[in-house]
mmCIF file of C-alpha atoms in Angstrom:
data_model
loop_
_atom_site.group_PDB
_atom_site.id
_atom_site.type_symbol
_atom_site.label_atom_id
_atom_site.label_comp_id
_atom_site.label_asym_id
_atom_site.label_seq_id
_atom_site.Cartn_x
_atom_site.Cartn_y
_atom_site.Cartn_z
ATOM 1 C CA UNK A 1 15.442 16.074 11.566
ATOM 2 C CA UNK A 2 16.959 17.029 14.851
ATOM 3 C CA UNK A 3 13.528 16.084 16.944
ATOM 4 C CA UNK A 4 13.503 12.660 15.092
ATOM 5 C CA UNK A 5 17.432 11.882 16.304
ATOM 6 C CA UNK A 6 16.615 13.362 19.293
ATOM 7 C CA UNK A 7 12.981 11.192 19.889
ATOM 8 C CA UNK A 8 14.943 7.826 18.737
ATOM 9 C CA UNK A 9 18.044 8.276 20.821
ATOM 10 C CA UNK A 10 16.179 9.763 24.035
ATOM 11 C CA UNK A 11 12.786 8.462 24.027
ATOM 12 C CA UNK A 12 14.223 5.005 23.266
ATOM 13 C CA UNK A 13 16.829 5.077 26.039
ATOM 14 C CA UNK A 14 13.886 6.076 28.281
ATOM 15 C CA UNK A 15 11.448 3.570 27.247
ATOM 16 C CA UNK A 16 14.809 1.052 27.907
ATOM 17 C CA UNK A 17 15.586 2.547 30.849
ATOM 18 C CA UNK A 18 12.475 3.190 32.955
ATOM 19 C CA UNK A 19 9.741 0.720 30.605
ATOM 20 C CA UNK A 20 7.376 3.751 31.296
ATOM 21 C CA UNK A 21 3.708 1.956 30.822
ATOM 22 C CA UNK A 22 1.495 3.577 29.313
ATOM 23 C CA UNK A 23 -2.878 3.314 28.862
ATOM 24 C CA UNK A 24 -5.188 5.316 26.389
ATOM 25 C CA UNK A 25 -2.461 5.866 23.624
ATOM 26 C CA UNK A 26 -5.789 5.387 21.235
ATOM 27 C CA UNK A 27 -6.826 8.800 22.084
ATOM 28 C CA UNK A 28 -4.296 10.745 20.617
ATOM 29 C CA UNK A 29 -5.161 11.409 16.579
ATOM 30 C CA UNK A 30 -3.589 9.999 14.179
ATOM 31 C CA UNK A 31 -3.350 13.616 12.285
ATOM 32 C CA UNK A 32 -4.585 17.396 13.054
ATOM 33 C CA UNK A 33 -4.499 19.527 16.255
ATOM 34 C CA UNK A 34 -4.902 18.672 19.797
ATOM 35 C CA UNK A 35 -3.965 19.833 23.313
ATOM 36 C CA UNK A 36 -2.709 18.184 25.529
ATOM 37 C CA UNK A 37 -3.561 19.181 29.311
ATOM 38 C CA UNK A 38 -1.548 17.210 31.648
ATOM 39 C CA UNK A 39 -0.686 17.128 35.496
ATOM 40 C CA UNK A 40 3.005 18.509 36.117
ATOM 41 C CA UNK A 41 4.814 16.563 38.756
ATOM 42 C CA UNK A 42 8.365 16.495 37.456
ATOM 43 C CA UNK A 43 10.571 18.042 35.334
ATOM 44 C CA UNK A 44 10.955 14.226 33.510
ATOM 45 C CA UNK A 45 7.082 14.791 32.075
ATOM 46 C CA UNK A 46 8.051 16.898 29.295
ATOM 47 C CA UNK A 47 10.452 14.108 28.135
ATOM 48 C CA UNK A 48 7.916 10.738 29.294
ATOM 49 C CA UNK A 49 5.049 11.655 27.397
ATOM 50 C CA UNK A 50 6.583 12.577 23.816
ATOM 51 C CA UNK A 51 8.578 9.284 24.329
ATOM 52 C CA UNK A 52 5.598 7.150 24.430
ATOM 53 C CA UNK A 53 4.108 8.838 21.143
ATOM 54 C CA UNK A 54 4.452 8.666 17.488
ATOM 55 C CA UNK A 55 3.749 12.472 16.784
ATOM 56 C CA UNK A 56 5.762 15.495 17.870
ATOM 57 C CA UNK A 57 4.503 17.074 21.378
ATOM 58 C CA UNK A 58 5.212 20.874 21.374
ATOM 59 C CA UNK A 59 5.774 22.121 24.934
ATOM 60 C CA UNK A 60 6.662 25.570 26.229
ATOM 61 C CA UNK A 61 9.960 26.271 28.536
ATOM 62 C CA UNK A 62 11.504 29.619 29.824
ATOM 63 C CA UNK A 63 13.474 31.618 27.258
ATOM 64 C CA UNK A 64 16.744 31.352 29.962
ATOM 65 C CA UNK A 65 17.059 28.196 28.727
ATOM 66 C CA UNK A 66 17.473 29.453 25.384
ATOM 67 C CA UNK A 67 19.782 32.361 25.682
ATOM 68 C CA UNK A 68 22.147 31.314 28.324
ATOM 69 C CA UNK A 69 25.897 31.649 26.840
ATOM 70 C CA UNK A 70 28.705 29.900 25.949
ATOM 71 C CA UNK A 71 29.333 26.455 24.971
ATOM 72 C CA UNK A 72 26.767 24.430 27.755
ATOM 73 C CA UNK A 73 24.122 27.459 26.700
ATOM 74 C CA UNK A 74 24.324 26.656 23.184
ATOM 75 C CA UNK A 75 24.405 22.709 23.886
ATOM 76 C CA UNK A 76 21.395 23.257 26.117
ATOM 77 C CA UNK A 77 19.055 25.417 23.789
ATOM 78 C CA UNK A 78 20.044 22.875 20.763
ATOM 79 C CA UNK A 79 18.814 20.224 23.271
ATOM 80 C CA UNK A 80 15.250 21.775 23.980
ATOM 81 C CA UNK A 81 14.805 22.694 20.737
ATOM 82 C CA UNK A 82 14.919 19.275 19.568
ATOM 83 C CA UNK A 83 12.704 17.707 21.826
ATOM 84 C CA UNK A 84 10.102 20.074 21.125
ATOM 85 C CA UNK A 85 9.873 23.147 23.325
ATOM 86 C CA UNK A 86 9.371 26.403 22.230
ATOM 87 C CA UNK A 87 10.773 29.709 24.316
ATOM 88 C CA UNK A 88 8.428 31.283 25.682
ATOM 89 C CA UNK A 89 9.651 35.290 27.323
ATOM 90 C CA UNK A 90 8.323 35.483 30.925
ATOM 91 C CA UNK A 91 9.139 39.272 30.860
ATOM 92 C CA UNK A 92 5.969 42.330 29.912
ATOM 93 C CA UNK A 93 3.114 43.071 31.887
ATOM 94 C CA UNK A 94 1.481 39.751 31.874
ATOM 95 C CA UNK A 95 4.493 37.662 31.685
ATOM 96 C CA UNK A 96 4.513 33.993 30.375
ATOM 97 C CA UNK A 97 0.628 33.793 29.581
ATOM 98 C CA UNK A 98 0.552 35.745 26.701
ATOM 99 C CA UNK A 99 3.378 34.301 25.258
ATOM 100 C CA UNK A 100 2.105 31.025 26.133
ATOM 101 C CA UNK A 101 -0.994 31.190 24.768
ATOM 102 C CA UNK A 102 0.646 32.692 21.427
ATOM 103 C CA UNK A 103 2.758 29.852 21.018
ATOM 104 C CA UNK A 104 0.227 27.358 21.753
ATOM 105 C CA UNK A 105 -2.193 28.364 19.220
ATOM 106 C CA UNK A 106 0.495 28.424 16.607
ATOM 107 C CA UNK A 107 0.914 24.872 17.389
ATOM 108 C CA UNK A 108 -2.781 23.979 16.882
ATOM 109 C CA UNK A 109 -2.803 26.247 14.121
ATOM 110 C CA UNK A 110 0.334 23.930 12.498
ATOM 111 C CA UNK A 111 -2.020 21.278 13.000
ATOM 112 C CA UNK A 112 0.231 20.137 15.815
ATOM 113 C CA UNK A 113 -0.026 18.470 19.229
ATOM 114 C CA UNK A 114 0.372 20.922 22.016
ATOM 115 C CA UNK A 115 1.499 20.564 25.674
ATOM 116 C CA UNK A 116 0.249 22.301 28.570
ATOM 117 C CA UNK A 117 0.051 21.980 32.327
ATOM 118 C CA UNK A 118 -2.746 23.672 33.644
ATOM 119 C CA UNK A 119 -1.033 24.232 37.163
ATOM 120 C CA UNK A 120 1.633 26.319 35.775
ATOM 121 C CA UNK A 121 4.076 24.866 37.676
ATOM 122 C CA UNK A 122 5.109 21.402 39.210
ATOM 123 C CA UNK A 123 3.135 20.227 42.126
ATOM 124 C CA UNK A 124 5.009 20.587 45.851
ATOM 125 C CA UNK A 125 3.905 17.799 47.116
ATOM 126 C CA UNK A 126 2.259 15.325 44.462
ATOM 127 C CA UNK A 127 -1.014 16.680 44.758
ATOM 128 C CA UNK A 128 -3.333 18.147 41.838
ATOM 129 C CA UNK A 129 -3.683 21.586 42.449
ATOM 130 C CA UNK A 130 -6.181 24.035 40.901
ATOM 131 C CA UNK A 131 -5.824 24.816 37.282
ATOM 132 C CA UNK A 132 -5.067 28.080 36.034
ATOM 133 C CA UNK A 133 -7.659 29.481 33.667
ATOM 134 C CA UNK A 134 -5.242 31.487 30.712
ATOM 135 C CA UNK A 135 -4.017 29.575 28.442
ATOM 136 C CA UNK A 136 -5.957 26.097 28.280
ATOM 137 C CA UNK A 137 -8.882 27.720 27.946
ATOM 138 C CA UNK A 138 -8.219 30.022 25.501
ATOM 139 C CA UNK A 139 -6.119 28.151 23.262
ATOM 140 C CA UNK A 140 -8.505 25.441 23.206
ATOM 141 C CA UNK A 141 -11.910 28.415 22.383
ATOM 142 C CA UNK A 142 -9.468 29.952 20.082
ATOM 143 C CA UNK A 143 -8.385 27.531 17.868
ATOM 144 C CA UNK A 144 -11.634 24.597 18.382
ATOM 145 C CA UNK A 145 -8.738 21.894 18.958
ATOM 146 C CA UNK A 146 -10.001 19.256 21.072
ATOM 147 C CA UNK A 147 -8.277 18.900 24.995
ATOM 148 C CA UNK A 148 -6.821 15.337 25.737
ATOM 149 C CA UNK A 149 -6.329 15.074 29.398
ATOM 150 C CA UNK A 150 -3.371 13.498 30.590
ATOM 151 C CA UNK A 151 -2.030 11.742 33.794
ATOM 152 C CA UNK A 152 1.612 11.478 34.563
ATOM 153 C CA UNK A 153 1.518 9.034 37.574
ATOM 154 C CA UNK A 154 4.690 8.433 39.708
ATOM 155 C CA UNK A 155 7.046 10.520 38.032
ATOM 156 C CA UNK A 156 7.808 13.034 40.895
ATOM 157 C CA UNK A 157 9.923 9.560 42.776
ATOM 158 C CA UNK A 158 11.831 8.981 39.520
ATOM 159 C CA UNK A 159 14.090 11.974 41.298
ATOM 160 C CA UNK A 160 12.963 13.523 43.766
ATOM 161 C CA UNK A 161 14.313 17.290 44.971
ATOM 162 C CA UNK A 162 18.166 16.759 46.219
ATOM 163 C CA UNK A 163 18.842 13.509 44.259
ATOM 164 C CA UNK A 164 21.219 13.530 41.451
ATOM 165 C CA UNK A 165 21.137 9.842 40.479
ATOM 166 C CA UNK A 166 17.758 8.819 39.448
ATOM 167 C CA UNK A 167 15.674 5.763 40.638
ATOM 168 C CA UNK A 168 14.897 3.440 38.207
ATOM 169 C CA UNK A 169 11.417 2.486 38.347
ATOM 170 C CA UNK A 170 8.301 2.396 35.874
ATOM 171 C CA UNK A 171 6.068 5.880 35.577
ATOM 172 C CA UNK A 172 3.117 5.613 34.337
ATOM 173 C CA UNK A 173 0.836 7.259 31.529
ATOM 174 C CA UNK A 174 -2.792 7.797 31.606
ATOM 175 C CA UNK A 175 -4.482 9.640 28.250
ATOM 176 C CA UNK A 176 -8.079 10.135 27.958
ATOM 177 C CA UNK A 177 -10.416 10.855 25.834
ATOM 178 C CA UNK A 178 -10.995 13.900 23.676
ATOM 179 C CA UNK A 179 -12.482 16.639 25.299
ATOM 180 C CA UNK A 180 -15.125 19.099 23.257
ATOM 181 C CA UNK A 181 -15.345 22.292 23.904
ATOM 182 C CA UNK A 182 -17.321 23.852 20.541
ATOM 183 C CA UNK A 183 -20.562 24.808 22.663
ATOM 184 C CA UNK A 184 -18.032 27.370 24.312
ATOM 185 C CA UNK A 185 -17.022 28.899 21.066
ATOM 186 C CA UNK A 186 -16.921 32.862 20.975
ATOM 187 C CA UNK A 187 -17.343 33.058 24.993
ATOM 188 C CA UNK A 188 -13.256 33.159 25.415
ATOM 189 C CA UNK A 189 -13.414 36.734 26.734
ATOM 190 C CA UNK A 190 -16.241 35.253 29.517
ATOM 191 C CA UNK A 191 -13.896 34.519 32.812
ATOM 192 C CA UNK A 192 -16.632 32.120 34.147
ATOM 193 C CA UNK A 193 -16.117 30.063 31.062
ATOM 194 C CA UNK A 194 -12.889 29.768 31.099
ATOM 195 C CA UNK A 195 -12.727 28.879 34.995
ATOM 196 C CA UNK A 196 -15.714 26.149 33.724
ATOM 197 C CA UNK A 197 -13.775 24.724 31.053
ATOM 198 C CA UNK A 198 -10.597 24.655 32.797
ATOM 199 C CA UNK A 199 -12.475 22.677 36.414
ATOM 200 C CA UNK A 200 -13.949 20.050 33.543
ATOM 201 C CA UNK A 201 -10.108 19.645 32.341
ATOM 202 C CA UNK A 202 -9.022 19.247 35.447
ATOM 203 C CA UNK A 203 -11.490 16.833 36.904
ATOM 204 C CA UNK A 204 -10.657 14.514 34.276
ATOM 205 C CA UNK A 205 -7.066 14.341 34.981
ATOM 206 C CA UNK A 206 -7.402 13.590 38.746
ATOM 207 C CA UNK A 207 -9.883 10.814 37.908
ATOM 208 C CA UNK A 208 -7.064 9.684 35.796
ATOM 209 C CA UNK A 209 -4.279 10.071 37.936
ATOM 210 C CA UNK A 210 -5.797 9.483 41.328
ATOM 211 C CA UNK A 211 -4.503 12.395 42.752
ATOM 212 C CA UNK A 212 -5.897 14.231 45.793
ATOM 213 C CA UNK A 213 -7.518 17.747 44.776
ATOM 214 C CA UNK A 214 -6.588 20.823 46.403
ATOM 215 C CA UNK A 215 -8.075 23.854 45.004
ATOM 216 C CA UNK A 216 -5.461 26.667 45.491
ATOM 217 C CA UNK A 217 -3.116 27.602 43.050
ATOM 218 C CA UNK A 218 0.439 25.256 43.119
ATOM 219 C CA UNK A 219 2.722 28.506 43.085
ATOM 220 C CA UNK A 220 0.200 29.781 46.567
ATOM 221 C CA UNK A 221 1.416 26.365 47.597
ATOM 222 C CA UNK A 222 4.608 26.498 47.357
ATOM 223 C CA UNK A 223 5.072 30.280 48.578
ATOM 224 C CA UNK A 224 3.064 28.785 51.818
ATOM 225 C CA UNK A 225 5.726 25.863 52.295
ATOM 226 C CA UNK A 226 8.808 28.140 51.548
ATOM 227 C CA UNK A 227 7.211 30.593 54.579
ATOM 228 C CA UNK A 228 6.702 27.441 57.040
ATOM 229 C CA UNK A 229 10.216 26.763 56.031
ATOM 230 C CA UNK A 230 11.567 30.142 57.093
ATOM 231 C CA UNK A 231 9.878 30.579 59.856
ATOM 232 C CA UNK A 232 11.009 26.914 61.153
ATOM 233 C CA UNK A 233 14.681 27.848 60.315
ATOM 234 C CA UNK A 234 14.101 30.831 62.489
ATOM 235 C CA UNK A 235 12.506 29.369 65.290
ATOM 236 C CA UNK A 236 15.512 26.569 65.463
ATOM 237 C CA UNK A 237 18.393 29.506 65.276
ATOM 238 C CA UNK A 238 16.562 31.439 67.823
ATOM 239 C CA UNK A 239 18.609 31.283 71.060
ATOM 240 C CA UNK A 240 16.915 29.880 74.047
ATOM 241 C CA UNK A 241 15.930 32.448 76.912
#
């Protein structure tokens, strides 16, 4: 009940708002399980997408957001929870993939839509980086649920890093067409299938989105521009000779 006050008062104030258009909606079932393997460019995805659907999208978010106290932690975790996202504990050993990929396939399992960005994080620059091989792969070889790749196009300029207002202007949505990945079945402990699976996935969303390919990791990218960074800062507060 919450998610359906929740989709009608946000999703319709950002369908208002922004007209978000929107191309393949045909692709998404009518019923039963799917995952959904989109690019990441903004925080805003996780709220687009679900707006421009009739089902429930199930996405994954840090448990912080969750647990945080007092009145705005409670306000914020009732918030998340009714748009869709599920905690997910980045603590342990292996940190958020586990946890991640237990989620997900209780989703699928629910006969649910699931939501995933391969890149594990938002792109630096706008750019499709290289997807990570965990939990796309082996939620979709677990469970048999078919991938839908998606592109979110122009939502990184809705509001960019350092602007509070956002711009109002028209993001886009690309969804294609049902990946199967059945011939693959049994073969989720095989790391060369799940790097294969995951390069198909992502193929298909930059020929969607138009992106440029760059195949490193996005967090190797952004640790790379946060040491440029530092060592610029240094080199200006370095006293001349």
């Amino acid at each position: 009940m919450i998610y359906g006050a929740l989709k009608l008062s946000l999703g319709s104030g950002l369908k208002l708002a922004f007209r978000p258009w929107v191309e393949g909606l045909e692709n998404i079932p009518a019923e039963g399980p799917a995952i959904l393997a989109s690019n990441h460019l903004s925080f805003s995805d996780s709220f687009f997408l679900p707006a421009v659907l009739d089902r429930k999208v199930t996405f994954i978010a840090k448990a912080e957001y969750f647990t945080s106290p007092g009145v705005k932690g409670k306000l914020t975790a009732a918030f998340f929870r009714g748009v869709g996202q599920l905690p997910v504990d980045r603590s342990g050993a292996r940190g958020a993939g586990e946890a991640a990929i237990k989620a997900g396939m209780a989703v699928i399992e629910a006969g649910g839509l699931f939501g995933i960005y391969p890149e594990g994080t938002r792109s630096p620059d706008g750019r499709l980086y290289r997807g990570k091989p965990g939990g796309l792969a082996r939620v979709a070889l677990a469970t048999g649920a078919p991938v839908i790749p998606v592109a979110m196009i122009d939502t990184e300029k809705i509001q960019p890093p350092g602007k509070v207002v956002p711009k109002l202007m028209r993001p886009g949505i690309r969804i294609g067409k049902p990946l199967d990945f059945s011939r693959y079945r049994g073969m989720e402990s095989d790391r060369f299938i799940l790097r294969s699976l995951t390069d198909e996935v992502m193929y298909e969303i930059m020929k969607l989105s138009g992106q440029e390919y760059v195949d490193i990791y996005a967090t190797a990218a952004k640790r790379r521009l946060a040491e440029q960074k530092s060592a610029a800062t240094t080199t200006e507060q370095r006293p001349a000779a």
